[in-house]
Amino acid sequence: MVSCNLGNVYKAQGRLDDALRMHKRALRLSRRLYGGEHPQVAASLTNVGIILHEKGELEGAMVKYEKAHAMFVRLHGEDHLDAAVVLGNMATVLKDQGRDAEEMTMEEKVLDIRRRTLGSDHDHVATSLLNLGLAYDEQGLYEDALVRYKEGLGIVR
């Protein structure tokens, strides 16, 4: 969809207000074309959430992510990779809100979904392990962080 592509270009240029306008337009068009429940609508909700997050509008971003996640789960089930991506975005918002324990729980869910769907040696699993390691590291849980970092490093070697 052209509006989405324009939104992505504007985001890359740092033109977040323009990016938000384009992604909201893409969301409206997706709803008109596909109805209320469709993967493209959920993806558009996610894109709006990403821009709101970039703008520092954390609560608004979380609302969009929660709606997108719920829609992906209804459409594809809890273990779908699109649901995991949105959970990862939600974890980042939780981190930015200082809700570290909730962030770690969310990152664990992302890791679990990716392991079950992709297998234990996939690059996306390594990314989840590194994200989780960082969360543990920032909480001073250094031994837990080291375990996650080493496991992630073992995958990408």
PDB file of N, CA and C in Angstrom, residues 20-122:
ATOM      1  N   LEU A  20       3.205   9.413  10.641  1.00  0.00           N
ATOM      2  CA  LEU A  20       1.993   9.057  11.384  1.00  0.00           C
ATOM      3  C   LEU A  20       0.748   9.296  10.528  1.00  0.00           C
ATOM      4  N   ARG A  21       0.718  10.421   9.844  1.00  0.00           N
ATOM      5  CA  ARG A  21      -0.422  10.728   8.976  1.00  0.00           C
ATOM      6  C   ARG A  21      -0.591   9.646   7.899  1.00  0.00           C
ATOM      7  N   MET A  22       0.504   9.227   7.292  1.00  0.00           N
ATOM      8  CA  MET A  22       0.428   8.208   6.236  1.00  0.00           C
ATOM      9  C   MET A  22       0.025   6.836   6.788  1.00  0.00           C
ATOM     10  N   HIS A  23       0.562   6.484   7.948  1.00  0.00           N
ATOM     11  CA  HIS A  23       0.211   5.178   8.519  1.00  0.00           C
ATOM     12  C   HIS A  23      -1.235   5.158   9.019  1.00  0.00           C
ATOM     13  N   LYS A  24      -1.723   6.283   9.519  1.00  0.00           N
ATOM     14  CA  LYS A  24      -3.141   6.348   9.892  1.00  0.00           C
ATOM     15  C   LYS A  24      -4.023   6.236   8.653  1.00  0.00           C
ATOM     16  N   ARG A  25      -3.581   6.852   7.562  1.00  0.00           N
ATOM     17  CA  ARG A  25      -4.323   6.732   6.304  1.00  0.00           C
ATOM     18  C   ARG A  25      -4.334   5.278   5.837  1.00  0.00           C
ATOM     19  N   ALA A  26      -3.187   4.621   5.909  1.00  0.00           N
ATOM     20  CA  ALA A  26      -3.105   3.207   5.524  1.00  0.00           C
ATOM     21  C   ALA A  26      -4.030   2.358   6.390  1.00  0.00           C
ATOM     22  N   LEU A  27      -4.121   2.678   7.668  1.00  0.00           N
ATOM     23  CA  LEU A  27      -5.019   1.950   8.565  1.00  0.00           C
ATOM     24  C   LEU A  27      -6.477   2.137   8.139  1.00  0.00           C
ATOM     25  N   ARG A  28      -6.855   3.375   7.852  1.00  0.00           N
ATOM     26  CA  ARG A  28      -8.233   3.635   7.395  1.00  0.00           C
ATOM     27  C   ARG A  28      -8.535   2.865   6.107  1.00  0.00           C
ATOM     28  N   LEU A  29      -7.598   2.902   5.173  1.00  0.00           N
ATOM     29  CA  LEU A  29      -7.797   2.195   3.900  1.00  0.00           C
ATOM     30  C   LEU A  29      -7.873   0.686   4.106  1.00  0.00           C
ATOM     31  N   SER A  30      -7.032   0.166   4.985  1.00  0.00           N
ATOM     32  CA  SER A  30      -7.054  -1.276   5.271  1.00  0.00           C
ATOM     33  C   SER A  30      -8.394  -1.689   5.854  1.00  0.00           C
ATOM     34  N   ARG A  31      -8.906  -0.889   6.762  1.00  0.00           N
ATOM     35  CA  ARG A  31     -10.215  -1.204   7.356  1.00  0.00           C
ATOM     36  C   ARG A  31     -11.316  -1.158   6.299  1.00  0.00           C
ATOM     37  N   ARG A  32     -11.226  -0.176   5.404  1.00  0.00           N
ATOM     38  CA  ARG A  32     -12.234  -0.055   4.357  1.00  0.00           C
ATOM     39  C   ARG A  32     -12.151  -1.240   3.383  1.00  0.00           C
ATOM     40  N   LEU A  33     -10.944  -1.644   3.023  1.00  0.00           N
ATOM     41  CA  LEU A  33     -10.762  -2.733   2.062  1.00  0.00           C
ATOM     42  C   LEU A  33     -11.042  -4.110   2.643  1.00  0.00           C
ATOM     43  N   TYR A  34     -10.583  -4.337   3.886  1.00  0.00           N
ATOM     44  CA  TYR A  34     -10.597  -5.690   4.444  1.00  0.00           C
ATOM     45  C   TYR A  34     -11.591  -5.896   5.575  1.00  0.00           C
ATOM     46  N   GLY A  35     -12.184  -4.828   6.064  1.00  0.00           N
ATOM     47  CA  GLY A  35     -13.068  -4.958   7.209  1.00  0.00           C
ATOM     48  C   GLY A  35     -12.281  -4.836   8.503  1.00  0.00           C
ATOM     49  N   GLY A  36     -12.921  -5.177   9.597  1.00  0.00           N
ATOM     50  CA  GLY A  36     -12.309  -4.966  10.900  1.00  0.00           C
ATOM     51  C   GLY A  36     -11.251  -5.968  11.298  1.00  0.00           C
ATOM     52  N   GLU A  37     -11.365  -7.206  10.832  1.00  0.00           N
ATOM     53  CA  GLU A  37     -10.455  -8.277  11.261  1.00  0.00           C
ATOM     54  C   GLU A  37      -9.679  -8.810  10.064  1.00  0.00           C
ATOM     55  N   HIS A  38      -8.447  -8.372   9.922  1.00  0.00           N
ATOM     56  CA  HIS A  38      -7.621  -8.824   8.798  1.00  0.00           C
ATOM     57  C   HIS A  38      -6.154  -8.593   9.170  1.00  0.00           C
ATOM     58  N   PRO A  39      -5.257  -9.464   8.721  1.00  0.00           N
ATOM     59  CA  PRO A  39      -3.835  -9.269   9.032  1.00  0.00           C
ATOM     60  C   PRO A  39      -3.299  -7.899   8.607  1.00  0.00           C
ATOM     61  N   GLN A  40      -3.796  -7.368   7.490  1.00  0.00           N
ATOM     62  CA  GLN A  40      -3.322  -6.057   7.043  1.00  0.00           C
ATOM     63  C   GLN A  40      -3.770  -4.953   7.998  1.00  0.00           C
ATOM     64  N   VAL A  41      -4.953  -5.089   8.559  1.00  0.00           N
ATOM     65  CA  VAL A  41      -5.421  -4.112   9.550  1.00  0.00           C
ATOM     66  C   VAL A  41      -4.535  -4.187  10.792  1.00  0.00           C
ATOM     67  N   ALA A  42      -4.232  -5.397  11.243  1.00  0.00           N
ATOM     68  CA  ALA A  42      -3.356  -5.561  12.409  1.00  0.00           C
ATOM     69  C   ALA A  42      -1.967  -5.002  12.127  1.00  0.00           C
ATOM     70  N   ALA A  43      -1.452  -5.231  10.915  1.00  0.00           N
ATOM     71  CA  ALA A  43      -0.137  -4.692  10.552  1.00  0.00           C
ATOM     72  C   ALA A  43      -0.164  -3.168  10.539  1.00  0.00           C
ATOM     73  N   SER A  44      -1.249  -2.593  10.045  1.00  0.00           N
ATOM     74  CA  SER A  44      -1.373  -1.135  10.028  1.00  0.00           C
ATOM     75  C   SER A  44      -1.465  -0.566  11.441  1.00  0.00           C
ATOM     76  N   LEU A  45      -2.184  -1.253  12.321  1.00  0.00           N
ATOM     77  CA  LEU A  45      -2.221  -0.839  13.730  1.00  0.00           C
ATOM     78  C   LEU A  45      -0.815  -0.853  14.324  1.00  0.00           C
ATOM     79  N   THR A  46      -0.058  -1.888  13.997  1.00  0.00           N
ATOM     80  CA  THR A  46       1.320  -1.989  14.483  1.00  0.00           C
ATOM     81  C   THR A  46       2.150  -0.817  13.982  1.00  0.00           C
ATOM     82  N   ASN A  47       2.021  -0.494  12.699  1.00  0.00           N
ATOM     83  CA  ASN A  47       2.793   0.617  12.133  1.00  0.00           C
ATOM     84  C   ASN A  47       2.460   1.946  12.797  1.00  0.00           C
ATOM     85  N   VAL A  48       1.187   2.181  13.074  1.00  0.00           N
ATOM     86  CA  VAL A  48       0.805   3.406  13.791  1.00  0.00           C
ATOM     87  C   VAL A  48       1.440   3.388  15.179  1.00  0.00           C
ATOM     88  N   GLY A  49       1.403   2.234  15.845  1.00  0.00           N
ATOM     89  CA  GLY A  49       2.032   2.114  17.161  1.00  0.00           C
ATOM     90  C   GLY A  49       3.518   2.416  17.124  1.00  0.00           C
ATOM     91  N   ILE A  50       4.192   1.944  16.096  1.00  0.00           N
ATOM     92  CA  ILE A  50       5.638   2.188  15.965  1.00  0.00           C
ATOM     93  C   ILE A  50       5.927   3.682  15.880  1.00  0.00           C
ATOM     94  N   ILE A  51       5.150   4.397  15.085  1.00  0.00           N
ATOM     95  CA  ILE A  51       5.378   5.837  14.951  1.00  0.00           C
ATOM     96  C   ILE A  51       5.050   6.560  16.254  1.00  0.00           C
ATOM     97  N   LEU A  52       3.945   6.194  16.893  1.00  0.00           N
ATOM     98  CA  LEU A  52       3.620   6.809  18.186  1.00  0.00           C
ATOM     99  C   LEU A  52       4.737   6.565  19.190  1.00  0.00           C
ATOM    100  N   HIS A  53       5.284   5.361  19.189  1.00  0.00           N
ATOM    101  CA  HIS A  53       6.393   5.028  20.085  1.00  0.00           C
ATOM    102  C   HIS A  53       7.593   5.920  19.783  1.00  0.00           C
ATOM    103  N   GLU A  54       7.932   6.048  18.505  1.00  0.00           N
ATOM    104  CA  GLU A  54       9.060   6.908  18.108  1.00  0.00           C
ATOM    105  C   GLU A  54       8.844   8.353  18.559  1.00  0.00           C
ATOM    106  N   LYS A  55       7.593   8.795  18.552  1.00  0.00           N
ATOM    107  CA  LYS A  55       7.267  10.158  18.970  1.00  0.00           C
ATOM    108  C   LYS A  55       7.230  10.310  20.491  1.00  0.00           C
ATOM    109  N   GLY A  56       7.411   9.203  21.209  1.00  0.00           N
ATOM    110  CA  GLY A  56       7.381   9.248  22.663  1.00  0.00           C
ATOM    111  C   GLY A  56       5.989   9.156  23.252  1.00  0.00           C
ATOM    112  N   GLU A  57       5.006   8.837  22.429  1.00  0.00           N
ATOM    113  CA  GLU A  57       3.625   8.698  22.891  1.00  0.00           C
ATOM    114  C   GLU A  57       3.402   7.237  23.289  1.00  0.00           C
ATOM    115  N   LEU A  58       3.962   6.890  24.449  1.00  0.00           N
ATOM    116  CA  LEU A  58       4.040   5.490  24.852  1.00  0.00           C
ATOM    117  C   LEU A  58       2.676   4.861  25.107  1.00  0.00           C
ATOM    118  N   GLU A  59       1.793   5.582  25.762  1.00  0.00           N
ATOM    119  CA  GLU A  59       0.474   5.005  26.049  1.00  0.00           C
ATOM    120  C   GLU A  59      -0.318   4.770  24.766  1.00  0.00           C
ATOM    121  N   GLY A  60      -0.260   5.732  23.854  1.00  0.00           N
ATOM    122  CA  GLY A  60      -0.939   5.559  22.573  1.00  0.00           C
ATOM    123  C   GLY A  60      -0.362   4.404  21.779  1.00  0.00           C
ATOM    124  N   ALA A  61       0.964   4.280  21.809  1.00  0.00           N
ATOM    125  CA  ALA A  61       1.619   3.166  21.118  1.00  0.00           C
ATOM    126  C   ALA A  61       1.163   1.838  21.705  1.00  0.00           C
ATOM    127  N   MET A  62       1.114   1.754  23.024  1.00  0.00           N
ATOM    128  CA  MET A  62       0.722   0.503  23.670  1.00  0.00           C
ATOM    129  C   MET A  62      -0.711   0.123  23.303  1.00  0.00           C
ATOM    130  N   VAL A  63      -1.596   1.102  23.228  1.00  0.00           N
ATOM    131  CA  VAL A  63      -2.985   0.824  22.848  1.00  0.00           C
ATOM    132  C   VAL A  63      -3.031   0.204  21.448  1.00  0.00           C
ATOM    133  N   LYS A  64      -2.300   0.785  20.509  1.00  0.00           N
ATOM    134  CA  LYS A  64      -2.283   0.245  19.139  1.00  0.00           C
ATOM    135  C   LYS A  64      -1.676  -1.151  19.118  1.00  0.00           C
ATOM    136  N   TYR A  65      -0.574  -1.336  19.849  1.00  0.00           N
ATOM    137  CA  TYR A  65       0.063  -2.658  19.887  1.00  0.00           C
ATOM    138  C   TYR A  65      -0.870  -3.708  20.492  1.00  0.00           C
ATOM    139  N   GLU A  66      -1.564  -3.340  21.563  1.00  0.00           N
ATOM    140  CA  GLU A  66      -2.484  -4.298  22.197  1.00  0.00           C
ATOM    141  C   GLU A  66      -3.596  -4.707  21.240  1.00  0.00           C
ATOM    142  N   LYS A  67      -4.128  -3.732  20.496  1.00  0.00           N
ATOM    143  CA  LYS A  67      -5.176  -4.047  19.518  1.00  0.00           C
ATOM    144  C   LYS A  67      -4.630  -4.941  18.407  1.00  0.00           C
ATOM    145  N   ALA A  68      -3.439  -4.618  17.914  1.00  0.00           N
ATOM    146  CA  ALA A  68      -2.824  -5.420  16.848  1.00  0.00           C
ATOM    147  C   ALA A  68      -2.549  -6.836  17.336  1.00  0.00           C
ATOM    148  N   HIS A  69      -2.003  -6.955  18.544  1.00  0.00           N
ATOM    149  CA  HIS A  69      -1.688  -8.277  19.088  1.00  0.00           C
ATOM    150  C   HIS A  69      -2.956  -9.111  19.240  1.00  0.00           C
ATOM    151  N   ALA A  70      -3.984  -8.517  19.814  1.00  0.00           N
ATOM    152  CA  ALA A  70      -5.244  -9.248  20.001  1.00  0.00           C
ATOM    153  C   ALA A  70      -5.809  -9.709  18.657  1.00  0.00           C
ATOM    154  N   MET A  71      -5.693  -8.865  17.640  1.00  0.00           N
ATOM    155  CA  MET A  71      -6.205  -9.234  16.324  1.00  0.00           C
ATOM    156  C   MET A  71      -5.384 -10.369  15.712  1.00  0.00           C
ATOM    157  N   PHE A  72      -4.050 -10.272  15.798  1.00  0.00           N
ATOM    158  CA  PHE A  72      -3.212 -11.358  15.278  1.00  0.00           C
ATOM    159  C   PHE A  72      -3.524 -12.675  15.982  1.00  0.00           C
ATOM    160  N   VAL A  73      -3.733 -12.622  17.296  1.00  0.00           N
ATOM    161  CA  VAL A  73      -4.050 -13.844  18.050  1.00  0.00           C
ATOM    162  C   VAL A  73      -5.391 -14.414  17.590  1.00  0.00           C
ATOM    163  N   ARG A  74      -6.387 -13.551  17.423  1.00  0.00           N
ATOM    164  CA  ARG A  74      -7.691 -14.037  16.947  1.00  0.00           C
ATOM    165  C   ARG A  74      -7.588 -14.645  15.546  1.00  0.00           C
ATOM    166  N   LEU A  75      -6.776 -14.040  14.700  1.00  0.00           N
ATOM    167  CA  LEU A  75      -6.662 -14.494  13.314  1.00  0.00           C
ATOM    168  C   LEU A  75      -5.774 -15.723  13.150  1.00  0.00           C
ATOM    169  N   HIS A  76      -4.670 -15.764  13.905  1.00  0.00           N
ATOM    170  CA  HIS A  76      -3.644 -16.785  13.659  1.00  0.00           C
ATOM    171  C   HIS A  76      -3.305 -17.652  14.862  1.00  0.00           C
ATOM    172  N   GLY A  77      -3.739 -17.252  16.036  1.00  0.00           N
ATOM    173  CA  GLY A  77      -3.375 -17.979  17.241  1.00  0.00           C
ATOM    174  C   GLY A  77      -2.217 -17.327  17.973  1.00  0.00           C
ATOM    175  N   GLU A  78      -2.052 -17.735  19.214  1.00  0.00           N
ATOM    176  CA  GLU A  78      -1.067 -17.151  20.128  1.00  0.00           C
ATOM    177  C   GLU A  78       0.375 -17.333  19.650  1.00  0.00           C
ATOM    178  N   ASP A  79       0.642 -18.416  18.923  1.00  0.00           N
ATOM    179  CA  ASP A  79       2.020 -18.751  18.555  1.00  0.00           C
ATOM    180  C   ASP A  79       2.462 -18.203  17.206  1.00  0.00           C
ATOM    181  N   HIS A  80       1.713 -17.315  16.623  1.00  0.00           N
ATOM    182  CA  HIS A  80       2.084 -16.777  15.315  1.00  0.00           C
ATOM    183  C   HIS A  80       3.218 -15.760  15.458  1.00  0.00           C
ATOM    184  N   LEU A  81       4.104 -15.735  14.478  1.00  0.00           N
ATOM    185  CA  LEU A  81       5.255 -14.834  14.547  1.00  0.00           C
ATOM    186  C   LEU A  81       4.858 -13.362  14.539  1.00  0.00           C
ATOM    187  N   ASP A  82       3.789 -13.010  13.839  1.00  0.00           N
ATOM    188  CA  ASP A  82       3.338 -11.614  13.871  1.00  0.00           C
ATOM    189  C   ASP A  82       2.931 -11.209  15.286  1.00  0.00           C
ATOM    190  N   ALA A  83       2.300 -12.120  16.007  1.00  0.00           N
ATOM    191  CA  ALA A  83       1.943 -11.844  17.404  1.00  0.00           C
ATOM    192  C   ALA A  83       3.201 -11.640  18.237  1.00  0.00           C
ATOM    193  N   ALA A  84       4.238 -12.432  17.970  1.00  0.00           N
ATOM    194  CA  ALA A  84       5.499 -12.300  18.710  1.00  0.00           C
ATOM    195  C   ALA A  84       6.168 -10.960  18.432  1.00  0.00           C
ATOM    196  N   VAL A  85       6.136 -10.515  17.178  1.00  0.00           N
ATOM    197  CA  VAL A  85       6.739  -9.222  16.836  1.00  0.00           C
ATOM    198  C   VAL A  85       6.067  -8.102  17.617  1.00  0.00           C
ATOM    199  N   VAL A  86       4.740  -8.132  17.666  1.00  0.00           N
ATOM    200  CA  VAL A  86       4.013  -7.080  18.387  1.00  0.00           C
ATOM    201  C   VAL A  86       4.310  -7.163  19.883  1.00  0.00           C
ATOM    202  N   LEU A  87       4.407  -8.371  20.429  1.00  0.00           N
ATOM    203  CA  LEU A  87       4.791  -8.508  21.845  1.00  0.00           C
ATOM    204  C   LEU A  87       6.163  -7.891  22.092  1.00  0.00           C
ATOM    205  N   GLY A  88       7.083  -8.073  21.161  1.00  0.00           N
ATOM    206  CA  GLY A  88       8.404  -7.455  21.290  1.00  0.00           C
ATOM    207  C   GLY A  88       8.315  -5.938  21.305  1.00  0.00           C
ATOM    208  N   ASN A  89       7.451  -5.386  20.456  1.00  0.00           N
ATOM    209  CA  ASN A  89       7.235  -3.936  20.462  1.00  0.00           C
ATOM    210  C   ASN A  89       6.653  -3.483  21.799  1.00  0.00           C
ATOM    211  N   MET A  90       5.710  -4.265  22.310  1.00  0.00           N
ATOM    212  CA  MET A  90       5.103  -3.940  23.600  1.00  0.00           C
ATOM    213  C   MET A  90       6.150  -3.984  24.714  1.00  0.00           C
ATOM    214  N   ALA A  91       7.052  -4.942  24.647  1.00  0.00           N
ATOM    215  CA  ALA A  91       8.117  -5.042  25.649  1.00  0.00           C
ATOM    216  C   ALA A  91       8.987  -3.788  25.640  1.00  0.00           C
ATOM    217  N   THR A  92       9.252  -3.263  24.455  1.00  0.00           N
ATOM    218  CA  THR A  92      10.062  -2.047  24.355  1.00  0.00           C
ATOM    219  C   THR A  92       9.347  -0.862  24.991  1.00  0.00           C
ATOM    220  N   VAL A  93       8.040  -0.770  24.796  1.00  0.00           N
ATOM    221  CA  VAL A  93       7.271   0.296  25.447  1.00  0.00           C
ATOM    222  C   VAL A  93       7.342   0.129  26.959  1.00  0.00           C
ATOM    223  N   LEU A  94       7.154  -1.093  27.436  1.00  0.00           N
ATOM    224  CA  LEU A  94       7.232  -1.343  28.883  1.00  0.00           C
ATOM    225  C   LEU A  94       8.589  -0.923  29.431  1.00  0.00           C
ATOM    226  N   LYS A  95       9.647  -1.231  28.696  1.00  0.00           N
ATOM    227  CA  LYS A  95      10.994  -0.820  29.115  1.00  0.00           C
ATOM    228  C   LYS A  95      11.070   0.699  29.207  1.00  0.00           C
ATOM    229  N   ASP A  96      10.574   1.381  28.173  1.00  0.00           N
ATOM    230  CA  ASP A  96      10.627   2.839  28.150  1.00  0.00           C
ATOM    231  C   ASP A  96       9.763   3.469  29.240  1.00  0.00           C
ATOM    232  N   GLN A  97       8.769   2.741  29.714  1.00  0.00           N
ATOM    233  CA  GLN A  97       7.926   3.216  30.814  1.00  0.00           C
ATOM    234  C   GLN A  97       8.517   2.871  32.177  1.00  0.00           C
ATOM    235  N   GLY A  98       9.652   2.184  32.193  1.00  0.00           N
ATOM    236  CA  GLY A  98      10.271   1.783  33.452  1.00  0.00           C
ATOM    237  C   GLY A  98       9.602   0.587  34.098  1.00  0.00           C
ATOM    238  N   ARG A  99       8.846  -0.165  33.338  1.00  0.00           N
ATOM    239  CA  ARG A  99       8.126  -1.336  33.855  1.00  0.00           C
ATOM    240  C   ARG A  99       8.945  -2.587  33.524  1.00  0.00           C
ATOM    241  N   ASP A 100      10.105  -2.672  34.170  1.00  0.00           N
ATOM    242  CA  ASP A 100      11.117  -3.652  33.797  1.00  0.00           C
ATOM    243  C   ASP A 100      10.695  -5.099  34.018  1.00  0.00           C
ATOM    244  N   ALA A 101      10.008  -5.378  35.107  1.00  0.00           N
ATOM    245  CA  ALA A 101       9.589  -6.762  35.364  1.00  0.00           C
ATOM    246  C   ALA A 101       8.605  -7.220  34.290  1.00  0.00           C
ATOM    247  N   GLU A 102       7.690  -6.329  33.914  1.00  0.00           N
ATOM    248  CA  GLU A 102       6.725  -6.668  32.862  1.00  0.00           C
ATOM    249  C   GLU A 102       7.421  -6.824  31.514  1.00  0.00           C
ATOM    250  N   GLU A 103       8.433  -5.991  31.284  1.00  0.00           N
ATOM    251  CA  GLU A 103       9.207  -6.106  30.044  1.00  0.00           C
ATOM    252  C   GLU A 103       9.852  -7.483  29.943  1.00  0.00           C
ATOM    253  N   MET A 104      10.481  -7.935  31.041  1.00  0.00           N
ATOM    254  CA  MET A 104      11.152  -9.239  31.018  1.00  0.00           C
ATOM    255  C   MET A 104      10.159 -10.369  30.771  1.00  0.00           C
ATOM    256  N   THR A 105       8.994 -10.284  31.394  1.00  0.00           N
ATOM    257  CA  THR A 105       7.962 -11.299  31.169  1.00  0.00           C
ATOM    258  C   THR A 105       7.542 -11.326  29.707  1.00  0.00           C
ATOM    259  N   MET A 106       7.372 -10.152  29.120  1.00  0.00           N
ATOM    260  CA  MET A 106       6.970 -10.058  27.718  1.00  0.00           C
ATOM    261  C   MET A 106       8.067 -10.608  26.805  1.00  0.00           C
ATOM    262  N   GLU A 107       9.326 -10.276  27.101  1.00  0.00           N
ATOM    263  CA  GLU A 107      10.444 -10.788  26.288  1.00  0.00           C
ATOM    264  C   GLU A 107      10.527 -12.312  26.380  1.00  0.00           C
ATOM    265  N   GLU A 108      10.226 -12.860  27.555  1.00  0.00           N
ATOM    266  CA  GLU A 108      10.205 -14.326  27.712  1.00  0.00           C
ATOM    267  C   GLU A 108       9.131 -14.946  26.817  1.00  0.00           C
ATOM    268  N   LYS A 109       7.970 -14.289  26.729  1.00  0.00           N
ATOM    269  CA  LYS A 109       6.899 -14.792  25.859  1.00  0.00           C
ATOM    270  C   LYS A 109       7.337 -14.791  24.398  1.00  0.00           C
ATOM    271  N   VAL A 110       7.990 -13.704  23.987  1.00  0.00           N
ATOM    272  CA  VAL A 110       8.473 -13.611  22.608  1.00  0.00           C
ATOM    273  C   VAL A 110       9.458 -14.741  22.328  1.00  0.00           C
ATOM    274  N   LEU A 111      10.387 -14.945  23.242  1.00  0.00           N
ATOM    275  CA  LEU A 111      11.373 -16.016  23.088  1.00  0.00           C
ATOM    276  C   LEU A 111      10.690 -17.374  22.984  1.00  0.00           C
ATOM    277  N   ASP A 112       9.718 -17.611  23.838  1.00  0.00           N
ATOM    278  CA  ASP A 112       9.010 -18.891  23.839  1.00  0.00           C
ATOM    279  C   ASP A 112       8.301 -19.138  22.505  1.00  0.00           C
ATOM    280  N   ILE A 113       7.613 -18.130  21.999  1.00  0.00           N
ATOM    281  CA  ILE A 113       6.913 -18.268  20.716  1.00  0.00           C
ATOM    282  C   ILE A 113       7.907 -18.543  19.599  1.00  0.00           C
ATOM    283  N   ARG A 114       8.982 -17.783  19.574  1.00  0.00           N
ATOM    284  CA  ARG A 114       9.964 -17.964  18.501  1.00  0.00           C
ATOM    285  C   ARG A 114      10.627 -19.335  18.569  1.00  0.00           C
ATOM    286  N   ARG A 115      10.923 -19.804  19.763  1.00  0.00           N
ATOM    287  CA  ARG A 115      11.526 -21.143  19.883  1.00  0.00           C
ATOM    288  C   ARG A 115      10.576 -22.216  19.355  1.00  0.00           C
ATOM    289  N   ARG A 116       9.311 -22.107  19.735  1.00  0.00           N
ATOM    290  CA  ARG A 116       8.337 -23.123  19.320  1.00  0.00           C
ATOM    291  C   ARG A 116       8.056 -23.082  17.825  1.00  0.00           C
ATOM    292  N   THR A 117       8.062 -21.905  17.245  1.00  0.00           N
ATOM    293  CA  THR A 117       7.698 -21.803  15.831  1.00  0.00           C
ATOM    294  C   THR A 117       8.893 -21.889  14.888  1.00  0.00           C
ATOM    295  N   LEU A 118      10.046 -21.430  15.321  1.00  0.00           N
ATOM    296  CA  LEU A 118      11.209 -21.365  14.433  1.00  0.00           C
ATOM    297  C   LEU A 118      12.289 -22.389  14.751  1.00  0.00           C
ATOM    298  N   GLY A 119      12.227 -22.963  15.949  1.00  0.00           N
ATOM    299  CA  GLY A 119      13.300 -23.849  16.385  1.00  0.00           C
ATOM    300  C   GLY A 119      14.324 -23.065  17.186  1.00  0.00           C
ATOM    301  N   SER A 120      15.134 -23.776  17.939  1.00  0.00           N
ATOM    302  CA  SER A 120      16.045 -23.133  18.892  1.00  0.00           C
ATOM    303  C   SER A 120      17.277 -22.498  18.268  1.00  0.00           C
ATOM    304  N   ASP A 121      17.539 -22.766  16.992  1.00  0.00           N
ATOM    305  CA  ASP A 121      18.777 -22.255  16.402  1.00  0.00           C
ATOM    306  C   ASP A 121      18.544 -21.175  15.343  1.00  0.00           C
ATOM    307  N   HIS A 122      17.406 -20.515  15.394  1.00  0.00           N
ATOM    308  CA  HIS A 122      17.069 -19.480  14.415  1.00  0.00           C
ATOM    309  C   HIS A 122      17.598 -18.118  14.868  1.00  0.00           C
TER     310      HIS A 122
END
